[in-house]
Amino acid sequence: MELMGSTALVTGGAVRLGRAIALGLARAGADVAISYSSSAGPADETVSEILALGRRAVAFRADFGGDFRAEDLVLQTEEALGPLSVLVNSAAIFEHGNWDDTTEENWERHFSINLKAPFFLSQAFGRRVKGQFASGLSGRRGHVVNIADWRAVRPGTDHVAYTLAKAGLVAMTKSLALALAPEIQVNAVAPGIILPPPGADDAFIERKAAQIPARRVGSPEEVVKAVLYLLDSDFVTGDLVYVTGGEHL
Ligand SMILES: NC(=O)c1ccc[n+]([C@@H]2O[C@H](COP(=O)([O-])OP(=O)(O)OC[C@H]3O[C@@H](n4cnc5c(N)ncnc54)[C@H](OP(=O)(O)O)[C@@H]3O)[C@@H](O)[C@H]2O)c1
């Protein structure tokens, strides 16, 4: 798909990986809307950086754990930037929880933010793109890229609600790839350790790197490349691209 002149929505696009993806799409020629929850200042900075690249940009606040309507976010984006053709579901939380201390609140927050929001955003996006395609309003095809995690397909015993919600995201990727074809491709990226959790020290990173076949942690640009590869392809759908340095093996 030609990204030049397209419009993308990146959830969680104000900070860290989501921000790198938003900037990567802008560098490839897309106008970009980002959603943020608490990072209002960083969202403004990301918007300014995209504008400085010569693309249009806008940020919308949306709390996926609260009173959130996916359709509103998609419509707001289209009102600001025109018909959407790319949706990247990157926003997520990653909170502790083993089998015996996971609470219902922890479970519900993970499933709301990490799975329910991506599903209903994809539904709203799918309706818009398919509707515009059928009515001839837009000849653009659509792409959804879900940012998953290798743990989704090789679950351990930690971060239970996070892992199960991400497993749902991988299943959703395959289901929607079938449901939304042929106009829309749906894929996922499964990163390994790219940006360590805030507060992680050098010793944590060295310990992690030693456990990874590539003997290092990844970089946001490696995830961006995977996203751009998926968006470039007109034939890959329902796929999961690992960006792990081999950790998932
Ligand atoms: N970092 C890694 O190495 C790594 C590894 C594997 C998978 N991943 C996946 O890659 C994606 C990005 O990871 P990251 O480390 O950059 O994430 P992060 O630093 O934890 O950032 C989380 C993002 O989700 C948004 N978010 C959190 N709560 C939200 C809510 N209630 N409503 C709406 N948005 C909310 C945040 O927005 P605000 O800041 O505006 O609140 C932020 O943009 C996630 O899906 C993560 O699971 C990351």
PDB file of C-alpha atoms and ligand atoms in Angstrom:
ATOM      1  CA  MET A   1       0.000   0.000   0.000  1.00  0.00           C
ATOM      2  CA  GLU A   2       1.186   3.508  -0.829  1.00  0.00           C
ATOM      3  CA  LEU A   3       1.544   5.370   2.479  1.00  0.00           C
ATOM      4  CA  MET A   4       2.228   8.744   0.860  1.00  0.00           C
ATOM      5  CA  GLY A   5      -0.924  10.804   1.359  1.00  0.00           C
ATOM      6  CA  SER A   6      -2.694   8.161   3.452  1.00  0.00           C
ATOM      7  CA  THR A   7      -4.184   8.722   6.897  1.00  0.00           C
ATOM      8  CA  ALA A   8      -3.273   6.604   9.919  1.00  0.00           C
ATOM      9  CA  LEU A   9      -4.487   6.340  13.494  1.00  0.00           C
ATOM     10  CA  VAL A  10      -1.954   5.084  16.048  1.00  0.00           C
ATOM     11  CA  THR A  11      -3.254   4.382  19.528  1.00  0.00           C
ATOM     12  CA  GLY A  12      -0.844   5.180  22.320  1.00  0.00           C
ATOM     13  CA  GLY A  13       1.125   7.252  19.809  1.00  0.00           C
ATOM     14  CA  ALA A  14       2.416   9.848  22.274  1.00  0.00           C
ATOM     15  CA  VAL A  15       5.193   7.842  23.888  1.00  0.00           C
ATOM     16  CA  ARG A  16       7.711   5.019  23.436  1.00  0.00           C
ATOM     17  CA  LEU A  17       6.884   2.417  20.762  1.00  0.00           C
ATOM     18  CA  GLY A  18       3.611   4.018  19.679  1.00  0.00           C
ATOM     19  CA  ARG A  19       5.403   7.310  19.168  1.00  0.00           C
ATOM     20  CA  ALA A  20       8.142   5.639  17.085  1.00  0.00           C
ATOM     21  CA  ILE A  21       5.454   4.015  14.915  1.00  0.00           C
ATOM     22  CA  ALA A  22       3.571   7.317  14.480  1.00  0.00           C
ATOM     23  CA  LEU A  23       6.786   9.079  13.428  1.00  0.00           C
ATOM     24  CA  GLY A  24       7.754   6.176  11.152  1.00  0.00           C
ATOM     25  CA  LEU A  25       4.400   6.409   9.365  1.00  0.00           C
ATOM     26  CA  ALA A  26       4.767  10.179   9.025  1.00  0.00           C
ATOM     27  CA  ARG A  27       8.270   9.778   7.546  1.00  0.00           C
ATOM     28  CA  ALA A  28       6.748   7.346   5.038  1.00  0.00           C
ATOM     29  CA  GLY A  29       4.275  10.038   3.983  1.00  0.00           C
ATOM     30  CA  ALA A  30       1.157   9.427   6.116  1.00  0.00           C
ATOM     31  CA  ASP A  31      -0.875  12.014   7.972  1.00  0.00           C
ATOM     32  CA  VAL A  32      -1.194  10.695  11.498  1.00  0.00           C
ATOM     33  CA  ALA A  33      -3.687  10.897  14.334  1.00  0.00           C
ATOM     34  CA  ILE A  34      -2.541   9.609  17.692  1.00  0.00           C
ATOM     35  CA  SER A  35      -4.557   8.751  20.753  1.00  0.00           C
ATOM     36  CA  TYR A  36      -3.260   9.265  24.269  1.00  0.00           C
ATOM     37  CA  SER A  37      -4.630   8.710  27.732  1.00  0.00           C
ATOM     38  CA  SER A  38      -2.423  10.461  30.304  1.00  0.00           C
ATOM     39  CA  SER A  39       0.463  11.754  28.148  1.00  0.00           C
ATOM     40  CA  ALA A  40      -1.011  15.077  26.986  1.00  0.00           C
ATOM     41  CA  GLY A  41       2.362  16.895  26.875  1.00  0.00           C
ATOM     42  CA  PRO A  42       4.191  14.129  24.964  1.00  0.00           C
ATOM     43  CA  ALA A  43       1.188  13.885  22.602  1.00  0.00           C
ATOM     44  CA  ASP A  44       1.598  17.583  21.735  1.00  0.00           C
ATOM     45  CA  GLU A  45       5.328  17.018  21.174  1.00  0.00           C
ATOM     46  CA  THR A  46       4.702  14.046  18.868  1.00  0.00           C
ATOM     47  CA  VAL A  47       2.163  16.092  16.903  1.00  0.00           C
ATOM     48  CA  SER A  48       4.717  18.919  16.558  1.00  0.00           C
ATOM     49  CA  GLU A  49       7.362  16.470  15.321  1.00  0.00           C
ATOM     50  CA  ILE A  50       4.991  15.069  12.705  1.00  0.00           C
ATOM     51  CA  LEU A  51       4.029  18.561  11.563  1.00  0.00           C
ATOM     52  CA  ALA A  52       7.736  19.380  11.269  1.00  0.00           C
ATOM     53  CA  LEU A  53       8.040  16.421   8.875  1.00  0.00           C
ATOM     54  CA  GLY A  54       5.503  18.139   6.630  1.00  0.00           C
ATOM     55  CA  ARG A  55       2.592  15.826   7.422  1.00  0.00           C
ATOM     56  CA  ARG A  56      -0.695  16.666   9.095  1.00  0.00           C
ATOM     57  CA  ALA A  57      -1.172  15.444  12.664  1.00  0.00           C
ATOM     58  CA  VAL A  58      -3.668  15.557  15.473  1.00  0.00           C
ATOM     59  CA  ALA A  59      -3.964  14.029  18.952  1.00  0.00           C
ATOM     60  CA  PHE A  60      -7.124  12.879  20.711  1.00  0.00           C
ATOM     61  CA  ARG A  61      -7.498  11.900  24.331  1.00  0.00           C
ATOM     62  CA  ALA A  62      -9.160   8.507  24.791  1.00  0.00           C
ATOM     63  CA  ASP A  63      -9.139   6.402  27.953  1.00  0.00           C
ATOM     64  CA  PHE A  64      -9.669   2.806  26.819  1.00  0.00           C
ATOM     65  CA  GLY A  65     -10.260   1.771  30.409  1.00  0.00           C
ATOM     66  CA  GLY A  66     -13.071   4.285  30.838  1.00  0.00           C
ATOM     67  CA  ASP A  67     -16.083   5.543  28.998  1.00  0.00           C
ATOM     68  CA  PHE A  68     -14.642   5.072  25.517  1.00  0.00           C
ATOM     69  CA  ARG A  69     -16.492   4.921  22.191  1.00  0.00           C
ATOM     70  CA  ALA A  70     -14.320   3.538  19.402  1.00  0.00           C
ATOM     71  CA  GLU A  71     -16.578   4.904  16.703  1.00  0.00           C
ATOM     72  CA  ASP A  72     -16.119   8.452  18.024  1.00  0.00           C
ATOM     73  CA  LEU A  73     -12.319   8.206  17.811  1.00  0.00           C
ATOM     74  CA  VAL A  74     -12.464   6.926  14.215  1.00  0.00           C
ATOM     75  CA  LEU A  75     -14.964   9.635  13.196  1.00  0.00           C
ATOM     76  CA  GLN A  76     -12.980  12.407  14.940  1.00  0.00           C
ATOM     77  CA  THR A  77      -9.870  11.270  13.065  1.00  0.00           C
ATOM     78  CA  GLU A  78     -11.666  11.252   9.723  1.00  0.00           C
ATOM     79  CA  GLU A  79     -13.168  14.686  10.378  1.00  0.00           C
ATOM     80  CA  ALA A  80      -9.696  16.051  11.079  1.00  0.00           C
ATOM     81  CA  LEU A  81      -7.611  14.233   8.476  1.00  0.00           C
ATOM     82  CA  GLY A  82      -9.919  12.552   5.940  1.00  0.00           C
ATOM     83  CA  PRO A  83     -10.649   8.866   5.222  1.00  0.00           C
ATOM     84  CA  LEU A  84      -8.548   6.508   7.315  1.00  0.00           C
ATOM     85  CA  SER A  85      -6.644   3.664   5.738  1.00  0.00           C
ATOM     86  CA  VAL A  86      -4.309   2.538   8.524  1.00  0.00           C
ATOM     87  CA  LEU A  87      -5.083   1.618  12.125  1.00  0.00           C
ATOM     88  CA  VAL A  88      -2.246   0.639  14.470  1.00  0.00           C
ATOM     89  CA  ASN A  89      -3.412  -0.709  17.820  1.00  0.00           C
ATOM     90  CA  SER A  90      -0.397  -0.097  20.059  1.00  0.00           C
ATOM     91  CA  ALA A  91      -1.788   1.242  23.359  1.00  0.00           C
ATOM     92  CA  ALA A  92      -1.649  -1.334  26.128  1.00  0.00           C
ATOM     93  CA  ILE A  93      -0.888  -1.801  29.785  1.00  0.00           C
ATOM     94  CA  PHE A  94       1.574  -4.330  31.195  1.00  0.00           C
ATOM     95  CA  GLU A  95       0.922  -4.898  34.873  1.00  0.00           C
ATOM     96  CA  HIS A  96       1.989  -7.611  37.255  1.00  0.00           C
ATOM     97  CA  GLY A  97      -0.305 -10.550  37.987  1.00  0.00           C
ATOM     98  CA  ASN A  98       0.324 -14.249  38.630  1.00  0.00           C
ATOM     99  CA  TRP A  99      -2.326 -16.956  38.810  1.00  0.00           C
ATOM    100  CA  ASP A 100      -2.916 -16.438  42.541  1.00  0.00           C
ATOM    101  CA  ASP A 101      -2.793 -12.660  42.833  1.00  0.00           C
ATOM    102  CA  THR A 102      -4.533 -11.514  39.628  1.00  0.00           C
ATOM    103  CA  THR A 103      -7.582  -9.516  40.667  1.00  0.00           C
ATOM    104  CA  GLU A 104     -10.766  -9.020  38.678  1.00  0.00           C
ATOM    105  CA  GLU A 105      -9.908  -5.333  38.425  1.00  0.00           C
ATOM    106  CA  ASN A 106      -6.458  -6.142  36.951  1.00  0.00           C
ATOM    107  CA  TRP A 107      -8.081  -8.641  34.533  1.00  0.00           C
ATOM    108  CA  GLU A 108     -10.763  -6.213  33.414  1.00  0.00           C
ATOM    109  CA  ARG A 109      -8.328  -3.337  32.851  1.00  0.00           C
ATOM    110  CA  HIS A 110      -6.040  -5.495  30.699  1.00  0.00           C
ATOM    111  CA  PHE A 111      -8.879  -6.904  28.654  1.00  0.00           C
ATOM    112  CA  SER A 112     -10.481  -3.484  28.229  1.00  0.00           C
ATOM    113  CA  ILE A 113      -7.347  -1.613  27.152  1.00  0.00           C
ATOM    114  CA  ASN A 114      -5.363  -4.389  25.425  1.00  0.00           C
ATOM    115  CA  LEU A 115      -8.153  -6.295  23.646  1.00  0.00           C
ATOM    116  CA  LYS A 116     -11.611  -4.704  23.782  1.00  0.00           C
ATOM    117  CA  ALA A 117     -10.426  -1.304  22.512  1.00  0.00           C
ATOM    118  CA  PRO A 118      -8.444  -2.811  19.576  1.00  0.00           C
ATOM    119  CA  PHE A 119     -11.461  -4.951  18.637  1.00  0.00           C
ATOM    120  CA  PHE A 120     -14.011  -2.135  18.625  1.00  0.00           C
ATOM    121  CA  LEU A 121     -11.587   0.257  16.924  1.00  0.00           C
ATOM    122  CA  SER A 122     -11.049  -2.380  14.222  1.00  0.00           C
ATOM    123  CA  GLN A 123     -14.812  -2.837  13.927  1.00  0.00           C
ATOM    124  CA  ALA A 124     -15.399   0.919  13.506  1.00  0.00           C
ATOM    125  CA  PHE A 125     -12.431   1.179  11.119  1.00  0.00           C
ATOM    126  CA  GLY A 126     -13.628  -1.857   9.129  1.00  0.00           C
ATOM    127  CA  ARG A 127     -17.126  -0.407   8.738  1.00  0.00           C
ATOM    128  CA  ARG A 128     -15.752   2.940   7.511  1.00  0.00           C
ATOM    129  CA  VAL A 129     -13.197   1.532   5.073  1.00  0.00           C
ATOM    130  CA  LYS A 130     -15.549  -1.089   3.649  1.00  0.00           C
ATOM    131  CA  GLY A 131     -18.379   1.471   3.408  1.00  0.00           C
ATOM    132  CA  GLN A 132     -16.207   4.045   1.647  1.00  0.00           C
ATOM    133  CA  PHE A 133     -14.771   1.416  -0.680  1.00  0.00           C
ATOM    134  CA  ALA A 134     -18.227   0.102  -1.622  1.00  0.00           C
ATOM    135  CA  SER A 135     -19.632   3.589  -2.253  1.00  0.00           C
ATOM    136  CA  GLY A 136     -16.604   4.635  -4.304  1.00  0.00           C
ATOM    137  CA  LEU A 137     -15.831   7.469  -1.836  1.00  0.00           C
ATOM    138  CA  SER A 138     -12.339   6.114  -1.345  1.00  0.00           C
ATOM    139  CA  GLY A 139     -10.376   3.696  -3.499  1.00  0.00           C
ATOM    140  CA  ARG A 140      -7.953   3.064  -0.660  1.00  0.00           C
ATOM    141  CA  ARG A 141      -7.631  -0.323   0.901  1.00  0.00           C
ATOM    142  CA  GLY A 142      -7.207  -0.568   4.647  1.00  0.00           C
ATOM    143  CA  HIS A 143      -4.661  -2.119   6.985  1.00  0.00           C
ATOM    144  CA  VAL A 144      -4.844  -2.911  10.678  1.00  0.00           C
ATOM    145  CA  VAL A 145      -1.625  -3.681  12.548  1.00  0.00           C
ATOM    146  CA  ASN A 146      -1.954  -4.942  16.100  1.00  0.00           C
ATOM    147  CA  ILE A 147       1.045  -4.678  18.405  1.00  0.00           C
ATOM    148  CA  ALA A 148       0.997  -7.972  20.267  1.00  0.00           C
ATOM    149  CA  ASP A 149       3.815  -9.694  22.193  1.00  0.00           C
ATOM    150  CA  TRP A 150       5.606 -13.024  21.723  1.00  0.00           C
ATOM    151  CA  ARG A 151       4.287 -14.064  25.157  1.00  0.00           C
ATOM    152  CA  ALA A 152       0.869 -14.335  23.508  1.00  0.00           C
ATOM    153  CA  VAL A 153       1.945 -17.490  21.708  1.00  0.00           C
ATOM    154  CA  ARG A 154       4.338 -18.822  24.358  1.00  0.00           C
ATOM    155  CA  PRO A 155       2.684 -17.927  27.640  1.00  0.00           C
ATOM    156  CA  GLY A 156       4.577 -18.166  30.884  1.00  0.00           C
ATOM    157  CA  THR A 157       3.177 -17.867  34.369  1.00  0.00           C
ATOM    158  CA  ASP A 158       3.725 -14.147  34.896  1.00  0.00           C
ATOM    159  CA  HIS A 159       1.639 -11.177  33.687  1.00  0.00           C
ATOM    160  CA  VAL A 160      -1.343 -13.485  33.249  1.00  0.00           C
ATOM    161  CA  ALA A 161      -4.063 -10.993  32.290  1.00  0.00           C
ATOM    162  CA  TYR A 162      -1.648  -9.149  29.961  1.00  0.00           C
ATOM    163  CA  THR A 163      -0.584 -12.378  28.244  1.00  0.00           C
ATOM    164  CA  LEU A 164      -4.108 -13.728  27.830  1.00  0.00           C
ATOM    165  CA  ALA A 165      -5.375 -10.422  26.444  1.00  0.00           C
ATOM    166  CA  LYS A 166      -2.461 -10.391  23.955  1.00  0.00           C
ATOM    167  CA  ALA A 167      -3.282 -14.017  23.022  1.00  0.00           C
ATOM    168  CA  GLY A 168      -6.795 -12.762  22.297  1.00  0.00           C
ATOM    169  CA  LEU A 169      -5.286 -10.004  20.154  1.00  0.00           C
ATOM    170  CA  VAL A 170      -3.419 -12.594  18.063  1.00  0.00           C
ATOM    171  CA  ALA A 171      -6.598 -14.669  17.634  1.00  0.00           C
ATOM    172  CA  MET A 172      -8.484 -11.485  16.762  1.00  0.00           C
ATOM    173  CA  THR A 173      -5.870 -10.666  14.097  1.00  0.00           C
ATOM    174  CA  LYS A 174      -6.582 -13.948  12.319  1.00  0.00           C
ATOM    175  CA  SER A 175     -10.357 -13.734  12.707  1.00  0.00           C
ATOM    176  CA  LEU A 176     -10.529 -10.160  11.401  1.00  0.00           C
ATOM    177  CA  ALA A 177      -8.106 -10.905   8.555  1.00  0.00           C
ATOM    178  CA  LEU A 178     -10.743 -13.338   7.282  1.00  0.00           C
ATOM    179  CA  ALA A 179     -13.729 -11.155   8.115  1.00  0.00           C
ATOM    180  CA  LEU A 180     -12.406  -7.910   6.613  1.00  0.00           C
ATOM    181  CA  ALA A 181     -10.843  -9.345   3.441  1.00  0.00           C
ATOM    182  CA  PRO A 182     -10.395  -8.454   0.670  1.00  0.00           C
ATOM    183  CA  GLU A 183     -10.455  -4.692   1.255  1.00  0.00           C
ATOM    184  CA  ILE A 184      -8.598  -4.742   4.577  1.00  0.00           C
ATOM    185  CA  GLN A 185      -5.492  -6.649   5.664  1.00  0.00           C
ATOM    186  CA  VAL A 186      -5.043  -7.381   9.355  1.00  0.00           C
ATOM    187  CA  ASN A 187      -1.661  -8.355  10.797  1.00  0.00           C
ATOM    188  CA  ALA A 188       0.228  -8.244  14.060  1.00  0.00           C
ATOM    189  CA  VAL A 189       3.761  -7.612  15.260  1.00  0.00           C
ATOM    190  CA  ALA A 190       5.036  -9.549  18.264  1.00  0.00           C
ATOM    191  CA  PRO A 191       7.907  -7.611  19.835  1.00  0.00           C
ATOM    192  CA  GLY A 192      10.298  -9.048  22.364  1.00  0.00           C
ATOM    193  CA  ILE A 193      12.086  -6.729  24.728  1.00  0.00           C
ATOM    194  CA  ILE A 194      12.421  -3.452  22.857  1.00  0.00           C
ATOM    195  CA  LEU A 195      12.073  -0.734  25.446  1.00  0.00           C
ATOM    196  CA  PRO A 196      12.501  -1.991  28.989  1.00  0.00           C
ATOM    197  CA  PRO A 197       9.858  -0.995  31.535  1.00  0.00           C
ATOM    198  CA  PRO A 198      10.442   2.480  33.004  1.00  0.00           C
ATOM    199  CA  GLY A 199      12.861   2.235  35.912  1.00  0.00           C
ATOM    200  CA  ALA A 200      14.736  -0.812  34.575  1.00  0.00           C
ATOM    201  CA  ASP A 201      18.468  -0.407  35.210  1.00  0.00           C
ATOM    202  CA  ASP A 202      21.476  -1.506  33.141  1.00  0.00           C
ATOM    203  CA  ALA A 203      21.761  -4.745  35.110  1.00  0.00           C
ATOM    204  CA  PHE A 204      18.165  -5.656  34.136  1.00  0.00           C
ATOM    205  CA  ILE A 205      18.892  -4.992  30.465  1.00  0.00           C
ATOM    206  CA  GLU A 206      22.164  -6.985  30.548  1.00  0.00           C
ATOM    207  CA  ARG A 207      20.418  -9.915  32.240  1.00  0.00           C
ATOM    208  CA  LYS A 208      17.634  -9.863  29.640  1.00  0.00           C
ATOM    209  CA  ALA A 209      20.085  -9.541  26.741  1.00  0.00           C
ATOM    210  CA  ALA A 210      21.950 -12.633  27.918  1.00  0.00           C
ATOM    211  CA  GLN A 211      18.708 -14.664  27.602  1.00  0.00           C
ATOM    212  CA  ILE A 212      18.075 -13.610  23.988  1.00  0.00           C
ATOM    213  CA  PRO A 213      19.692 -15.466  21.053  1.00  0.00           C
ATOM    214  CA  ALA A 214      20.642 -12.105  19.474  1.00  0.00           C
ATOM    215  CA  ARG A 215      22.324 -11.186  22.819  1.00  0.00           C
ATOM    216  CA  ARG A 216      20.767  -7.731  22.848  1.00  0.00           C
ATOM    217  CA  VAL A 217      17.446  -6.025  23.307  1.00  0.00           C
ATOM    218  CA  GLY A 218      15.689  -4.567  20.263  1.00  0.00           C
ATOM    219  CA  SER A 219      15.116  -1.000  19.183  1.00  0.00           C
ATOM    220  CA  PRO A 220      11.867   0.797  18.342  1.00  0.00           C
ATOM    221  CA  GLU A 221      13.091   1.218  14.743  1.00  0.00           C
ATOM    222  CA  GLU A 222      13.063  -2.575  14.335  1.00  0.00           C
ATOM    223  CA  VAL A 223       9.357  -2.630  15.238  1.00  0.00           C
ATOM    224  CA  VAL A 224       8.711   0.318  12.912  1.00  0.00           C
ATOM    225  CA  LYS A 225      10.372  -1.601  10.042  1.00  0.00           C
ATOM    226  CA  ALA A 226       8.087  -4.582  10.668  1.00  0.00           C
ATOM    227  CA  VAL A 227       5.011  -2.347  10.671  1.00  0.00           C
ATOM    228  CA  LEU A 228       6.111  -0.689   7.423  1.00  0.00           C
ATOM    229  CA  TYR A 229       6.777  -4.075   5.819  1.00  0.00           C
ATOM    230  CA  LEU A 230       3.256  -5.246   6.675  1.00  0.00           C
ATOM    231  CA  LEU A 231       1.726  -2.029   5.361  1.00  0.00           C
ATOM    232  CA  ASP A 232       3.778  -2.261   2.170  1.00  0.00           C
ATOM    233  CA  SER A 233       2.483  -5.718   1.346  1.00  0.00           C
ATOM    234  CA  ASP A 234      -0.809  -6.200  -0.497  1.00  0.00           C
ATOM    235  CA  PHE A 235      -0.769  -9.955   0.083  1.00  0.00           C
ATOM    236  CA  VAL A 236       0.238 -10.645   3.692  1.00  0.00           C
ATOM    237  CA  THR A 237      -2.739 -10.910   6.017  1.00  0.00           C
ATOM    238  CA  GLY A 238      -3.537 -12.721   9.245  1.00  0.00           C
ATOM    239  CA  ASP A 239       0.183 -12.912   9.963  1.00  0.00           C
ATOM    240  CA  LEU A 240       2.272 -12.357  13.074  1.00  0.00           C
ATOM    241  CA  VAL A 241       5.780 -10.965  12.633  1.00  0.00           C
ATOM    242  CA  TYR A 242       8.158 -11.641  15.527  1.00  0.00           C
ATOM    243  CA  VAL A 243      10.656  -8.902  16.363  1.00  0.00           C
ATOM    244  CA  THR A 244      12.383 -10.609  19.254  1.00  0.00           C
ATOM    245  CA  GLY A 245      16.010 -11.388  18.408  1.00  0.00           C
ATOM    246  CA  GLY A 246      14.893 -15.017  18.721  1.00  0.00           C
ATOM    247  CA  GLU A 247      13.551 -14.736  22.273  1.00  0.00           C
ATOM    248  CA  HIS A 248      10.249 -16.378  21.316  1.00  0.00           C
ATOM    249  CA  LEU A 249      12.113 -19.549  20.307  1.00  0.00           C
TER     250      LEU A 249
HETATM  251  N1  LIG B   1       8.212  -2.072  25.207  1.00  0.00           N
HETATM  252  C1  LIG B   1       8.450  -3.302  24.796  1.00  0.00           C
HETATM  253  O1  LIG B   1       9.604  -3.755  24.815  1.00  0.00           O
HETATM  254  C2  LIG B   1       7.319  -4.172  24.329  1.00  0.00           C
HETATM  255  C3  LIG B   1       7.517  -5.564  24.248  1.00  0.00           C
HETATM  256  C4  LIG B   1       6.489  -6.363  23.786  1.00  0.00           C
HETATM  257  C5  LIG B   1       5.282  -5.785  23.412  1.00  0.00           C
HETATM  258  N2  LIG B   1       5.103  -4.442  23.509  1.00  0.00           N
HETATM  259  C6  LIG B   1       3.819  -3.857  23.111  1.00  0.00           C
HETATM  260  O2  LIG B   1       4.069  -2.700  22.328  1.00  0.00           O
HETATM  261  C7  LIG B   1       3.074  -1.706  22.606  1.00  0.00           C
HETATM  262  C8  LIG B   1       3.742  -0.421  23.067  1.00  0.00           C
HETATM  263  O3  LIG B   1       4.583  -0.725  24.155  1.00  0.00           O
HETATM  264  P1  LIG B   1       5.273   0.395  25.046  1.00  0.00           P
HETATM  265  O4  LIG B   1       6.251  -0.284  25.919  1.00  0.00           O
HETATM  266  O5  LIG B   1       5.683   1.526  24.182  1.00  0.00           O
HETATM  267  O6  LIG B   1       4.017   0.796  25.929  1.00  0.00           O
HETATM  268  P2  LIG B   1       3.992   1.759  27.199  1.00  0.00           P
HETATM  269  O7  LIG B   1       5.225   2.538  27.362  1.00  0.00           O
HETATM  270  O8  LIG B   1       3.541   0.933  28.349  1.00  0.00           O
HETATM  271  O9  LIG B   1       2.871   2.756  26.745  1.00  0.00           O
HETATM  272  C9  LIG B   1       1.591   2.352  26.831  1.00  0.00           C
HETATM  273  C10 LIG B   1       0.777   3.144  25.873  1.00  0.00           C
HETATM  274  O10 LIG B   1      -0.576   2.751  26.065  1.00  0.00           O
HETATM  275  C11 LIG B   1      -1.345   3.895  26.366  1.00  0.00           C
HETATM  276  N3  LIG B   1      -2.349   3.600  27.378  1.00  0.00           N
HETATM  277  C12 LIG B   1      -2.129   3.109  28.637  1.00  0.00           C
HETATM  278  N4  LIG B   1      -3.298   3.065  29.314  1.00  0.00           N
HETATM  279  C13 LIG B   1      -4.248   3.524  28.451  1.00  0.00           C
HETATM  280  C14 LIG B   1      -5.642   3.729  28.559  1.00  0.00           C
HETATM  281  N5  LIG B   1      -6.303   3.482  29.704  1.00  0.00           N
HETATM  282  N6  LIG B   1      -6.321   4.205  27.497  1.00  0.00           N
HETATM  283  C15 LIG B   1      -5.674   4.499  26.339  1.00  0.00           C
HETATM  284  N7  LIG B   1      -4.347   4.330  26.163  1.00  0.00           N
HETATM  285  C16 LIG B   1      -3.644   3.849  27.217  1.00  0.00           C
HETATM  286  C17 LIG B   1      -0.373   4.918  26.928  1.00  0.00           C
HETATM  287  O11 LIG B   1      -0.912   6.216  26.711  1.00  0.00           O
HETATM  288  P3  LIG B   1      -0.578   7.429  27.724  1.00  0.00           P
HETATM  289  O12 LIG B   1       0.900   7.423  27.933  1.00  0.00           O
HETATM  290  O13 LIG B   1      -1.109   8.605  27.005  1.00  0.00           O
HETATM  291  O14 LIG B   1      -1.347   7.155  28.992  1.00  0.00           O
HETATM  292  C18 LIG B   1       0.874   4.633  26.136  1.00  0.00           C
HETATM  293  O15 LIG B   1       0.832   5.330  24.919  1.00  0.00           O
HETATM  294  C19 LIG B   1       2.146  -2.316  23.637  1.00  0.00           C
HETATM  295  O16 LIG B   1       1.063  -2.916  22.995  1.00  0.00           O
HETATM  296  C20 LIG B   1       3.021  -3.383  24.302  1.00  0.00           C
HETATM  297  O17 LIG B   1       2.261  -4.426  24.866  1.00  0.00           O
HETATM  298  C21 LIG B   1       6.093  -3.614  23.974  1.00  0.00           C
END
